[in-house]
Amino acid sequence: MSLLRSKYYDRPDGEDAFGKIVATNKYAVSAGLAWSMFDVLTLSKPQGYLPTLGRFAYNTGPLMGMATAFTLTTLAATNARGKDDKINYLIGGFAAGGVFGAWKHNHVAGLCAGLFLGIAGVIKKMSIEQGWEFFPDTPLRQYGGLNIAENDWTIMADRPKNWTTEKPKA
């Protein structure tokens, strides 16, 4: 299996630390690069290559740190407690919030982010344990598109198949 194709739930919690770090950091890198592009183009507007790379590093690095902190703390909590449950994800969320607070130089923001990320982790773990998806995959064409005639989702019943446009002859 390719390293970049690894997913977080390929192995049970408490195993394969490096594969899980790669899996979480893929999302952190993509979100960090997207936010950095927005930041560079609209907010900070740095002049030159080096300040631009600095902004990319400033935005992407802490997100990767948050993903790694969540993954390693969840892994350590699973191994230390000997249980695979929701509390490990809550602890991992608070660790990621701590990295966020250090990034923003604000301990209250870190605590709030830790609480939010911990609750998000608990909800994700519940979805895995109970077999439901928070954001289910749906086909894009299922709910309409650009061709309105092809995708008419009105509440009107279909017309009878034997109707005509002529008036009846008297």
CSV table of C-alpha atoms in Angstrom, one decimal:
chain,number,residue,atom,x,y,z
A,1,MET,CA,0.0,0.0,0.0
A,2,SER,CA,1.3,3.4,-0.8
A,3,LEU,CA,2.1,5.7,2.1
A,4,LEU,CA,0.1,8.6,0.8
A,5,ARG,CA,-3.0,6.4,0.4
A,6,SER,CA,-3.0,5.4,4.0
A,7,LYS,CA,-6.2,6.2,5.9
A,8,TYR,CA,-6.6,6.7,9.6
A,9,TYR,CA,-8.8,3.7,10.2
A,10,ASP,CA,-6.7,1.2,8.1
A,11,ARG,CA,-5.4,-0.1,11.4
A,12,PRO,CA,-7.0,-0.2,14.9
A,13,ASP,CA,-6.4,2.7,17.3
A,14,GLY,CA,-3.1,2.4,19.2
A,15,GLU,CA,-1.2,0.9,16.2
A,16,ASP,CA,0.7,2.3,13.2
A,17,ALA,CA,1.5,5.7,14.5
A,18,PHE,CA,3.4,6.8,11.3
A,19,GLY,CA,0.6,5.8,9.0
A,20,LYS,CA,-2.0,7.6,11.1
A,21,ILE,CA,0.2,10.8,11.2
A,22,VAL,CA,0.5,10.7,7.4
A,23,ALA,CA,-3.3,10.2,7.1
A,24,THR,CA,-4.2,13.2,9.3
A,25,ASN,CA,-1.4,15.4,8.0
A,26,LYS,CA,-2.7,15.0,4.4
A,27,TYR,CA,-5.8,17.0,5.4
A,28,ALA,CA,-3.8,19.5,7.5
A,29,VAL,CA,-1.5,20.2,4.5
A,30,SER,CA,-4.3,20.7,2.1
A,31,ALA,CA,-6.3,22.9,4.4
A,32,GLY,CA,-3.1,24.8,5.3
A,33,LEU,CA,-2.2,25.4,1.7
A,34,ALA,CA,-5.7,26.5,0.8
A,35,TRP,CA,-5.9,28.9,3.7
A,36,SER,CA,-2.4,30.2,3.0
A,37,MET,CA,-3.3,30.9,-0.6
A,38,PHE,CA,-6.3,32.9,0.6
A,39,ASP,CA,-4.2,34.7,3.1
A,40,VAL,CA,-1.4,35.6,0.7
A,41,LEU,CA,-3.8,36.8,-2.0
A,42,THR,CA,-6.4,38.7,0.0
A,43,LEU,CA,-5.2,39.4,3.6
A,44,SER,CA,-1.5,39.8,4.1
A,45,LYS,CA,-0.3,40.4,0.5
A,46,PRO,CA,3.4,39.8,1.2
A,47,GLN,CA,6.0,41.3,-1.3
A,48,GLY,CA,8.5,38.8,-2.6
A,49,TYR,CA,9.1,35.1,-2.5
A,50,LEU,CA,10.5,34.7,1.0
A,51,PRO,CA,7.7,36.5,2.8
A,52,THR,CA,5.2,34.5,0.8
A,53,LEU,CA,6.8,31.2,1.8
A,54,GLY,CA,6.9,32.5,5.3
A,55,ARG,CA,3.2,33.0,5.3
A,56,PHE,CA,2.6,29.6,3.9
A,57,ALA,CA,4.8,28.1,6.7
A,58,TYR,CA,3.1,30.2,9.3
A,59,ASN,CA,-0.3,28.9,8.3
A,60,THR,CA,0.4,25.3,7.3
A,61,GLY,CA,3.0,24.4,10.0
A,62,PRO,CA,0.7,24.8,13.1
A,63,LEU,CA,-2.1,22.9,11.3
A,64,MET,CA,0.3,20.0,10.8
A,65,GLY,CA,1.3,20.3,14.4
A,66,MET,CA,-2.3,20.1,15.5
A,67,ALA,CA,-2.9,17.0,13.4
A,68,THR,CA,0.2,15.4,14.7
A,69,ALA,CA,-0.6,16.3,18.3
A,70,PHE,CA,-4.1,14.8,18.0
A,71,THR,CA,-2.8,11.6,16.4
A,72,LEU,CA,0.1,11.0,18.8
A,73,THR,CA,-2.0,11.9,21.9
A,74,THR,CA,-4.8,9.7,20.9
A,75,LEU,CA,-2.4,6.9,20.2
A,76,ALA,CA,-0.6,7.4,23.6
A,77,ALA,CA,-3.9,7.6,25.4
A,78,THR,CA,-5.1,4.4,23.8
A,79,ASN,CA,-2.0,2.5,24.7
A,80,ALA,CA,-1.7,4.0,28.2
A,81,ARG,CA,-5.3,3.4,29.2
A,82,GLY,CA,-5.7,0.1,27.4
A,83,LYS,CA,-9.1,1.1,26.1
A,84,ASP,CA,-10.2,2.2,22.6
A,85,ASP,CA,-13.0,4.6,23.4
A,86,LYS,CA,-14.2,8.2,23.0
A,87,ILE,CA,-12.1,9.7,25.9
A,88,ASN,CA,-8.9,9.1,23.9
A,89,TYR,CA,-10.3,11.3,21.1
A,90,LEU,CA,-11.3,14.0,23.6
A,91,ILE,CA,-7.8,14.0,25.1
A,92,GLY,CA,-6.4,14.2,21.5
A,93,GLY,CA,-8.7,17.1,20.7
A,94,PHE,CA,-7.4,19.0,23.8
A,95,ALA,CA,-3.8,18.4,22.7
A,96,ALA,CA,-4.6,19.9,19.3
A,97,GLY,CA,-6.2,22.8,21.0
A,98,GLY,CA,-3.1,23.4,23.0
A,99,VAL,CA,-1.1,23.6,19.8
A,100,PHE,CA,-3.6,26.1,18.5
A,101,GLY,CA,-3.4,28.2,21.7
A,102,ALA,CA,0.4,28.3,21.4
A,103,TRP,CA,0.2,29.3,17.8
A,104,LYS,CA,-2.2,32.2,18.6
A,105,HIS,CA,-0.4,33.1,21.9
A,106,ASN,CA,-3.8,32.9,23.6
A,107,HIS,CA,-4.5,30.2,26.2
A,108,VAL,CA,-8.2,30.9,26.2
A,109,ALA,CA,-8.4,30.3,22.5
A,110,GLY,CA,-6.4,27.1,23.0
A,111,LEU,CA,-8.8,25.9,25.6
A,112,CYS,CA,-11.9,26.7,23.5
A,113,ALA,CA,-10.3,25.1,20.4
A,114,GLY,CA,-9.4,22.1,22.5
A,115,LEU,CA,-13.0,21.8,23.7
A,116,PHE,CA,-14.4,22.1,20.2
A,117,LEU,CA,-11.9,19.7,18.7
A,118,GLY,CA,-12.3,17.2,21.5
A,119,ILE,CA,-16.1,17.2,21.0
A,120,ALA,CA,-15.6,16.8,17.3
A,121,GLY,CA,-13.3,13.9,18.0
A,122,VAL,CA,-15.9,12.3,20.3
A,123,ILE,CA,-18.6,12.7,17.6
A,124,LYS,CA,-16.3,11.1,15.0
A,125,LYS,CA,-15.5,8.2,17.3
A,126,MET,CA,-19.2,7.7,18.0
A,127,SER,CA,-19.9,7.6,14.2
A,128,ILE,CA,-17.2,5.0,13.7
A,129,GLU,CA,-18.5,2.8,16.6
A,130,GLN,CA,-22.1,3.1,15.7
A,131,GLY,CA,-21.7,2.8,11.9
A,132,TRP,CA,-23.1,6.2,10.7
A,133,GLU,CA,-21.6,9.0,8.8
A,134,PHE,CA,-21.7,12.7,9.8
A,135,PHE,CA,-21.2,13.8,6.1
A,136,PRO,CA,-22.4,10.9,4.0
A,137,ASP,CA,-21.2,10.6,0.4
A,138,THR,CA,-24.0,11.4,-2.0
A,139,PRO,CA,-23.8,11.5,-5.8
A,140,LEU,CA,-23.6,15.0,-7.1
A,141,ARG,CA,-26.4,14.5,-9.7
A,142,GLN,CA,-28.8,13.0,-7.2
A,143,TYR,CA,-30.2,16.4,-6.1
A,144,GLY,CA,-30.4,18.2,-9.4
A,145,GLY,CA,-28.0,20.1,-11.7
A,146,LEU,CA,-27.9,22.6,-14.5
A,147,ASN,CA,-30.5,20.9,-16.7
A,148,ILE,CA,-33.8,21.7,-15.0
A,149,ALA,CA,-35.9,19.7,-17.4
A,150,GLU,CA,-34.0,16.6,-16.7
A,151,ASN,CA,-34.0,17.0,-12.9
A,152,ASP,CA,-37.6,18.3,-12.2
A,153,TRP,CA,-38.1,17.7,-8.5
A,154,THR,CA,-41.6,19.3,-8.1
A,155,ILE,CA,-44.3,17.9,-6.0
A,156,MET,CA,-46.8,17.7,-8.9
A,157,ALA,CA,-48.0,14.3,-10.0
A,158,ASP,CA,-47.2,13.2,-13.6
A,159,ARG,CA,-49.8,14.0,-16.2
A,160,PRO,CA,-51.8,11.2,-17.6
A,161,LYS,CA,-50.2,9.6,-20.6
A,162,ASN,CA,-53.3,10.0,-22.9
A,163,TRP,CA,-53.8,13.8,-22.7
A,164,THR,CA,-54.1,16.0,-25.8
A,165,THR,CA,-53.9,19.7,-26.5
A,166,GLU,CA,-57.0,19.8,-28.7
A,167,LYS,CA,-60.4,20.8,-27.4
A,168,PRO,CA,-63.0,18.0,-27.6
A,169,LYS,CA,-65.4,18.3,-30.6
A,170,ALA,CA,-69.0,18.9,-29.8
